[in-house]
Coordinates of C-alpha atoms (C1' of nucleotides) in Angstrom, one line a residue:
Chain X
X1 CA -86.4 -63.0 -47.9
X2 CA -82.6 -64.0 -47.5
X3 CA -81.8 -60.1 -48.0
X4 CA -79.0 -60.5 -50.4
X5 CA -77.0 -57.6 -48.7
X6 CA -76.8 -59.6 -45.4
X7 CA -74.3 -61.7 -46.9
X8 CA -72.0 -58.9 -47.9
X9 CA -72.4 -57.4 -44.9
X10 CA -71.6 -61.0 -43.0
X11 CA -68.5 -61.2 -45.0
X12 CA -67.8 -57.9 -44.1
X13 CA -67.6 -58.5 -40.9
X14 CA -66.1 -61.8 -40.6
X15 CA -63.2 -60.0 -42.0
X16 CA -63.0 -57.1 -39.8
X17 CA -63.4 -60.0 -36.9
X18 CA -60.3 -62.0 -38.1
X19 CA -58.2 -58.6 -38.7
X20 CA -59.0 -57.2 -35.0
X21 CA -58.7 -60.8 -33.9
X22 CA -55.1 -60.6 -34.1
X23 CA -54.5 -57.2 -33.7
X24 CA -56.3 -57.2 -30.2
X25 CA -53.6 -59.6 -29.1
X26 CA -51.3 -57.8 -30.1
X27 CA -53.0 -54.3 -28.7
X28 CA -53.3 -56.4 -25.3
X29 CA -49.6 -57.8 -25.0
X30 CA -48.6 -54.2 -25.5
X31 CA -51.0 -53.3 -22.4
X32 CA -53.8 -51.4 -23.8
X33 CA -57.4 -52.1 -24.1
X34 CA -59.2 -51.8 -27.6
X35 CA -60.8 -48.2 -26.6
X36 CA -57.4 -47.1 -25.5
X37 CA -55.8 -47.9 -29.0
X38 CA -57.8 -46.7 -30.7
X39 CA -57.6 -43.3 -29.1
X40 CA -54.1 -43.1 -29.8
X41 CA -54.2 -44.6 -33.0
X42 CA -56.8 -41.6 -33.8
X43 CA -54.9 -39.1 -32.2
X44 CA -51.4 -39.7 -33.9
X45 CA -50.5 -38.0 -36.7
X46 CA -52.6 -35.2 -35.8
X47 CA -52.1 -32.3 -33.9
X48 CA -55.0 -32.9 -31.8
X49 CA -59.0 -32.5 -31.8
X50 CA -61.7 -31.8 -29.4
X51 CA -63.3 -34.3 -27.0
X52 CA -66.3 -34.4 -29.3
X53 CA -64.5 -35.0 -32.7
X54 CA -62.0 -38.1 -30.7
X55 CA -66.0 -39.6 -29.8
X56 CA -67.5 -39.0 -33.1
X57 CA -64.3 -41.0 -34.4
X58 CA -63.9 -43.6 -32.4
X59 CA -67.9 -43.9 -31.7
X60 CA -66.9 -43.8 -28.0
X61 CA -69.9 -41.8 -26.1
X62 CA -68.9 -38.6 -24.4
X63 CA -69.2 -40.4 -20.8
X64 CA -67.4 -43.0 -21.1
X65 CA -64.9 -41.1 -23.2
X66 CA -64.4 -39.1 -20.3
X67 CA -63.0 -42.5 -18.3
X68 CA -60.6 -43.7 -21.5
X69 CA -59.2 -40.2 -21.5
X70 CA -58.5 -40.0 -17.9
X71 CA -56.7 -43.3 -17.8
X72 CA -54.8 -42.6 -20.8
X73 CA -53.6 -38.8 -18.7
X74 CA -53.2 -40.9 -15.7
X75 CA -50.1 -43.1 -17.8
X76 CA -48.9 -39.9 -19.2
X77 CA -49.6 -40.7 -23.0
X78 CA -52.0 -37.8 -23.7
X79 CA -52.6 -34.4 -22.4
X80 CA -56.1 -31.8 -22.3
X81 CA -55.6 -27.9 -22.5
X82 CA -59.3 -26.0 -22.7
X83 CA -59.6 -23.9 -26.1
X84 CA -59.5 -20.8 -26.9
X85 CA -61.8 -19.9 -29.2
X86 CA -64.6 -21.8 -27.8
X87 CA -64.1 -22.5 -23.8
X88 CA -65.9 -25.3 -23.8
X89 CA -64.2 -27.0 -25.6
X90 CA -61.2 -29.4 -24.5
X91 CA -58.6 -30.0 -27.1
X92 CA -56.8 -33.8 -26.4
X93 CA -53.7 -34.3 -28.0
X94 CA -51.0 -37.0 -27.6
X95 CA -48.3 -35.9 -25.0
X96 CA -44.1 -36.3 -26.4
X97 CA -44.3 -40.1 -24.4
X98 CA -47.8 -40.7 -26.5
X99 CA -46.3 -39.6 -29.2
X100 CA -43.3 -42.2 -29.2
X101 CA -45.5 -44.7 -27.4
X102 CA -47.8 -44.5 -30.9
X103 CA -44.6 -44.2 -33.2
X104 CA -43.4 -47.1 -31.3
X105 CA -46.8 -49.9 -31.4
X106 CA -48.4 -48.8 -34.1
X107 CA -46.1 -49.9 -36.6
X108 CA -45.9 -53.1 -34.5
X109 CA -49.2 -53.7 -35.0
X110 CA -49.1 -52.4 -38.9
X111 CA -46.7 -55.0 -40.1
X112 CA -48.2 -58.1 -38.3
X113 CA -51.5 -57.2 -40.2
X114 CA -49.6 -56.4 -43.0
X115 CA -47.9 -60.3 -43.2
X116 CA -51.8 -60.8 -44.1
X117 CA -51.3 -59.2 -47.8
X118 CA -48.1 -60.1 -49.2
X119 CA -49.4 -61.4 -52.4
X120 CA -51.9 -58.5 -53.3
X121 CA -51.0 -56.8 -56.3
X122 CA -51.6 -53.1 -56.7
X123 CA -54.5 -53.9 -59.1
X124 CA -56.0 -56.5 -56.0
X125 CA -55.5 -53.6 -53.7
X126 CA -57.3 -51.2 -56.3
X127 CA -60.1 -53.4 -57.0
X128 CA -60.8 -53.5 -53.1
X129 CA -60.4 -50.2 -52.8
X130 CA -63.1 -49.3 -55.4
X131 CA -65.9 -51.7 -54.0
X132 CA -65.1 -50.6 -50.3
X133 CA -65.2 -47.2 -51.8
X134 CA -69.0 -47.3 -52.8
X135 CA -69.8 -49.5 -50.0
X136 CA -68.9 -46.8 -47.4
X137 CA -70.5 -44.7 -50.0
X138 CA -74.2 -45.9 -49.3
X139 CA -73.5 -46.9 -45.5
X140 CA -72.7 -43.1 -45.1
X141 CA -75.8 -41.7 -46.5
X142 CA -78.6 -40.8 -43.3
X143 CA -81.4 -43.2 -43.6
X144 CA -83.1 -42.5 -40.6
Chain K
X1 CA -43.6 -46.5 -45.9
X2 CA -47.2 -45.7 -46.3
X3 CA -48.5 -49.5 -46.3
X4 CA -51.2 -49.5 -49.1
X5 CA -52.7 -51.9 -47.0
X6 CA -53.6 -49.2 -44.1
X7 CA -55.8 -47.7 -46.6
X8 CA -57.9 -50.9 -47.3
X9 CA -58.0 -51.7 -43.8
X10 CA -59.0 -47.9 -42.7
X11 CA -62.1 -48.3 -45.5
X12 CA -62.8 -51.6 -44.0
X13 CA -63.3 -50.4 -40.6
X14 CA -65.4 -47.7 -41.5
X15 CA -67.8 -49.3 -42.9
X16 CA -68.3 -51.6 -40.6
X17 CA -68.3 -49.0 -38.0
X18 CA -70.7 -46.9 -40.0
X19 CA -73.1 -50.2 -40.2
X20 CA -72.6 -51.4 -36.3
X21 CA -73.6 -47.3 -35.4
X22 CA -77.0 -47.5 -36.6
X23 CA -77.3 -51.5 -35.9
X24 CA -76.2 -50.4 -32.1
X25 CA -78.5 -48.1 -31.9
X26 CA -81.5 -50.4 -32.6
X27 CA -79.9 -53.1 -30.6
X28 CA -79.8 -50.9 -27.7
X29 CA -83.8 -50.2 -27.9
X30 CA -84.8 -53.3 -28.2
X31 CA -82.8 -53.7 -24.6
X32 CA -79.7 -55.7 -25.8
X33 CA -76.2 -55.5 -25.2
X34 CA -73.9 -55.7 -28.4
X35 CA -72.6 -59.0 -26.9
X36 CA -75.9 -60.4 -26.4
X37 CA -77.0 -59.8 -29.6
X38 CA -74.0 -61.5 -31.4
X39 CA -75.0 -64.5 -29.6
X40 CA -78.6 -64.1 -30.1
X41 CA -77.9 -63.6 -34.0
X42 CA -75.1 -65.8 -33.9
X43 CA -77.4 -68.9 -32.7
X44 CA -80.4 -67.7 -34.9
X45 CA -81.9 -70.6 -37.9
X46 CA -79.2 -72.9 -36.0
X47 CA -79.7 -76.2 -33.9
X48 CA -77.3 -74.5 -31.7
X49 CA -73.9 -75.3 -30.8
X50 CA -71.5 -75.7 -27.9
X51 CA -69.5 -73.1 -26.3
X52 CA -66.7 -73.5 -27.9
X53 CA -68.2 -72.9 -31.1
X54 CA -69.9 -70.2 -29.8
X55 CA -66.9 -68.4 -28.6
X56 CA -65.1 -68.8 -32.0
X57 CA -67.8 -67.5 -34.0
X58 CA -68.4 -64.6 -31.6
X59 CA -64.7 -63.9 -30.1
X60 CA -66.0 -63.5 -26.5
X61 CA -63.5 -65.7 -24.4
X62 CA -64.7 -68.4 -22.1
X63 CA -64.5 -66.5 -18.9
X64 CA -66.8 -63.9 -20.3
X65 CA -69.3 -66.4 -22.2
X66 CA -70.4 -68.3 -19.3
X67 CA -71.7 -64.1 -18.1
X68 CA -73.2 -63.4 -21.1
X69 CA -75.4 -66.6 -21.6
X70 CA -76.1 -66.4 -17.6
X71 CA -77.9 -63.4 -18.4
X72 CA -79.6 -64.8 -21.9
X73 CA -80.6 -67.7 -19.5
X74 CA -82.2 -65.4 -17.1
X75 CA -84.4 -64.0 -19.9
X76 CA -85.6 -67.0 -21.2
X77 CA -83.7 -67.0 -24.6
X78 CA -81.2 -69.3 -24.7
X79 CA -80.9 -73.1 -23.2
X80 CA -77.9 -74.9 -22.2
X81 CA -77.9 -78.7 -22.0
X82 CA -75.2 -81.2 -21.5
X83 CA -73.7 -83.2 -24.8
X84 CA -74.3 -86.6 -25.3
X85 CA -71.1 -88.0 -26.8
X86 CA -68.9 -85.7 -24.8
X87 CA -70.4 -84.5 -21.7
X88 CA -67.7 -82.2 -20.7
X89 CA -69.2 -80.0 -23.3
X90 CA -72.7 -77.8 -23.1
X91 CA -74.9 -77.7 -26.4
X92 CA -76.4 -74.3 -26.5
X93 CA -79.1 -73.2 -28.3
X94 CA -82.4 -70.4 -28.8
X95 CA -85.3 -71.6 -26.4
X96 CA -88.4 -71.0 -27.9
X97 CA -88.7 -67.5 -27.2
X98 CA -85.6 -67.1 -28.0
X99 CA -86.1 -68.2 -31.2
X100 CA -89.1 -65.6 -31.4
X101 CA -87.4 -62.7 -30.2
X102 CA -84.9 -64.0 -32.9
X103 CA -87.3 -63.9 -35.2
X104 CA -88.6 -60.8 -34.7
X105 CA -85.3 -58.4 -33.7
X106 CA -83.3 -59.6 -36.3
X107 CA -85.4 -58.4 -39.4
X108 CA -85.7 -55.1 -37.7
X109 CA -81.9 -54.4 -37.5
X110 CA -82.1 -56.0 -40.9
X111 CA -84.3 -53.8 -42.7
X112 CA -83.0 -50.7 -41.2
X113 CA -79.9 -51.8 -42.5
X114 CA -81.0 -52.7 -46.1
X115 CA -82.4 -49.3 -47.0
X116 CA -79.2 -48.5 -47.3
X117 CA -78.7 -51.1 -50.7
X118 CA -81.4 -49.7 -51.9
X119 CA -79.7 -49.1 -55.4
X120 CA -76.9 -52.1 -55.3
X121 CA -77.6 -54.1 -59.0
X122 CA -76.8 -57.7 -58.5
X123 CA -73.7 -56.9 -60.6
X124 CA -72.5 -54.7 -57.3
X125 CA -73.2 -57.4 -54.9
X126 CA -71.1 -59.5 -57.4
X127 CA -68.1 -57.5 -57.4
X128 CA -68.2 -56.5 -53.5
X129 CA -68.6 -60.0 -52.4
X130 CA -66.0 -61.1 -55.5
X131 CA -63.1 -59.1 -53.4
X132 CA -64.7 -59.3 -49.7
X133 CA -64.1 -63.3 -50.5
X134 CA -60.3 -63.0 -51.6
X135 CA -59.8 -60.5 -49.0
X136 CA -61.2 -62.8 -46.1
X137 CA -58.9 -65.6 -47.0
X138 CA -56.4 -64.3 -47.1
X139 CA -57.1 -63.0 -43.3
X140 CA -58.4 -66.2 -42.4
X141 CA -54.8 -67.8 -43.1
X142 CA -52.7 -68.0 -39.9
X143 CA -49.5 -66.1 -40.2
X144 CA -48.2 -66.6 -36.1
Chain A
dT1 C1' -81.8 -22.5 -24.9
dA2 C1' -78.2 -25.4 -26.8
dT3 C1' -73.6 -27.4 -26.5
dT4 C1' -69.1 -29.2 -24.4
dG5 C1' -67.4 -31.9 -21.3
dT6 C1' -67.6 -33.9 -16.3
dT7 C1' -69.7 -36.6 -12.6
dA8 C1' -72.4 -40.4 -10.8
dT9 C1' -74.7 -44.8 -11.1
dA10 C1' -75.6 -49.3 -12.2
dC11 C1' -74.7 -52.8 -15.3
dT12 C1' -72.0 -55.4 -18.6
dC13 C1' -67.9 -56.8 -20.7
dT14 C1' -63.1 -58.2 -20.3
dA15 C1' -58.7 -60.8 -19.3
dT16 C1' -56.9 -63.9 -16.4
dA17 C1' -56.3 -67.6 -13.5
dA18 C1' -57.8 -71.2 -10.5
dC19 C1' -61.1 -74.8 -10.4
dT20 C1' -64.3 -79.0 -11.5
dA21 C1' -65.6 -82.6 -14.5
dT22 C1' -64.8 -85.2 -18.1
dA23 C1' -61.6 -87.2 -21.8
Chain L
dT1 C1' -52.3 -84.5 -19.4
dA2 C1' -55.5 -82.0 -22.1
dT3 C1' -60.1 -80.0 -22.9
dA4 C1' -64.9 -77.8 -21.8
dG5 C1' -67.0 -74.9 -19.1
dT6 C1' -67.6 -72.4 -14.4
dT7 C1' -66.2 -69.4 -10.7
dA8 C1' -63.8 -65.5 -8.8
dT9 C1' -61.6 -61.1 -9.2
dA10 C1' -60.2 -56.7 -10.6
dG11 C1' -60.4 -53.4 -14.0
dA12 C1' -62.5 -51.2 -17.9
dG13 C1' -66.2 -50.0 -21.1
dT14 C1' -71.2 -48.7 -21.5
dA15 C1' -75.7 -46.1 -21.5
dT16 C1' -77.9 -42.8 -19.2
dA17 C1' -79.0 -38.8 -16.8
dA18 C1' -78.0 -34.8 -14.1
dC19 C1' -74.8 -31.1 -13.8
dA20 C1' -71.4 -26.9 -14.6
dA21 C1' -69.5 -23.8 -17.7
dT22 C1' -69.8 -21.5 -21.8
dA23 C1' -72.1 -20.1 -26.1

DNA sequence: TATTGTTATACTCTATAACTATA
DNA sequence: TATAGTTATAGAGTATAACAATA
């Protein structure tokens, strides 16, 4: 045994741990919880998406989505009009504040992570790139 | 604008979102909170360790550590006993069934996620864990 | 019948701060 | 004074299932 791929995967993680490590901080200082970030962090630049898209994204289940969304309504940052072409569906979007509160914080949270990479070449960042590239390659592909 | 490093970051997270979806999943089944799990793997072919150790590895605060190991308690699958040379501290480690749940979850969520690799040459692992290792240190280093 | 999203429930995680005991 | 871990609290996330409206 000793699956060679746990190792990558370990390594993997340990670096997405240290990147949200700090990051969280700063998500918290700012007052939001990790789920609520990352909405709005999914949500920006967009023009919006369906309930079912944001939770297919974010891996947030429709129920509990549900919660996160009403919160974020609650403070204003995001805003829910039913569609038209299909009426079930609800199409979330950020709201003018949400907008600025994501124009604001998210490039607050960029350039600490970014402090993180200030000696990587554009060849160190393409070398990454390509391995993470085939990586997300074979971790896409249905097994089950 | 446009920080390359986004773009590593982004691929990053998906994949280890893409891996934790299907890992959750089988976690879940076998009637294990993500949290729980962490610990449980996190402790795995150790002697165990203390708390402290045990929050660093796992990033679950203090507060919410003494919770999670009160329920791993209740199970049966963990042990807590006071340190010898420093008795303000609590050596924790996998009781003997939970060293065989350990034992037997673990290489389930393992081999679920190997069939994944199924075509990574040596070389592959090489190269992926050749810029997961330069990209981890350079996380690691403290910037605040 | 299937899908989108809400509601309801029970449990778990989370941050935070005050606390006990050791050091 | 500082550190390791517990306790207490309030809020948030979570899975799950039942439900309404729409397709």
């Amino acid at each position: 045994m000793g699956e060679r791929y746990l190792r990558s995967i370990r390594l993997l993680a340990e670096c997405m741990q240290s990147f949200e490590k700090s990051s969280a901080q700063n998500v918290r200082q700012l007052g939001f919880t990790h789920s609520q970030f990352d909405i709005i962090a999914t949500l920006g630049n967009t023009p919006g998406m369906t309930c079912k898209d944001l939770g297919d994204k974010t891996l947030i289940t429709k129920g509990t989505l549900t919660g996160v969304l009403d919160r974020l309504e609650q403070k204003g940052l995001i805003e829910r009009e039913r569609g038209c072409d299909d009426r079930r569906q609800l199409f979330v979007k950020l709201s003018a504040e949400g907008d600025a509160v994501f124009k604001e914080i998210f490039p607050q949270v960029v350039s600490k992570g970014k402090q993180r990479f200030d000696d990587y070449t554009d060849a160190d960042y393409d070398s990454l790139e390509r391995e993470l590239l085939k990586l997300r390659e074979r971790l896409l592909r249905v097994v089950d």
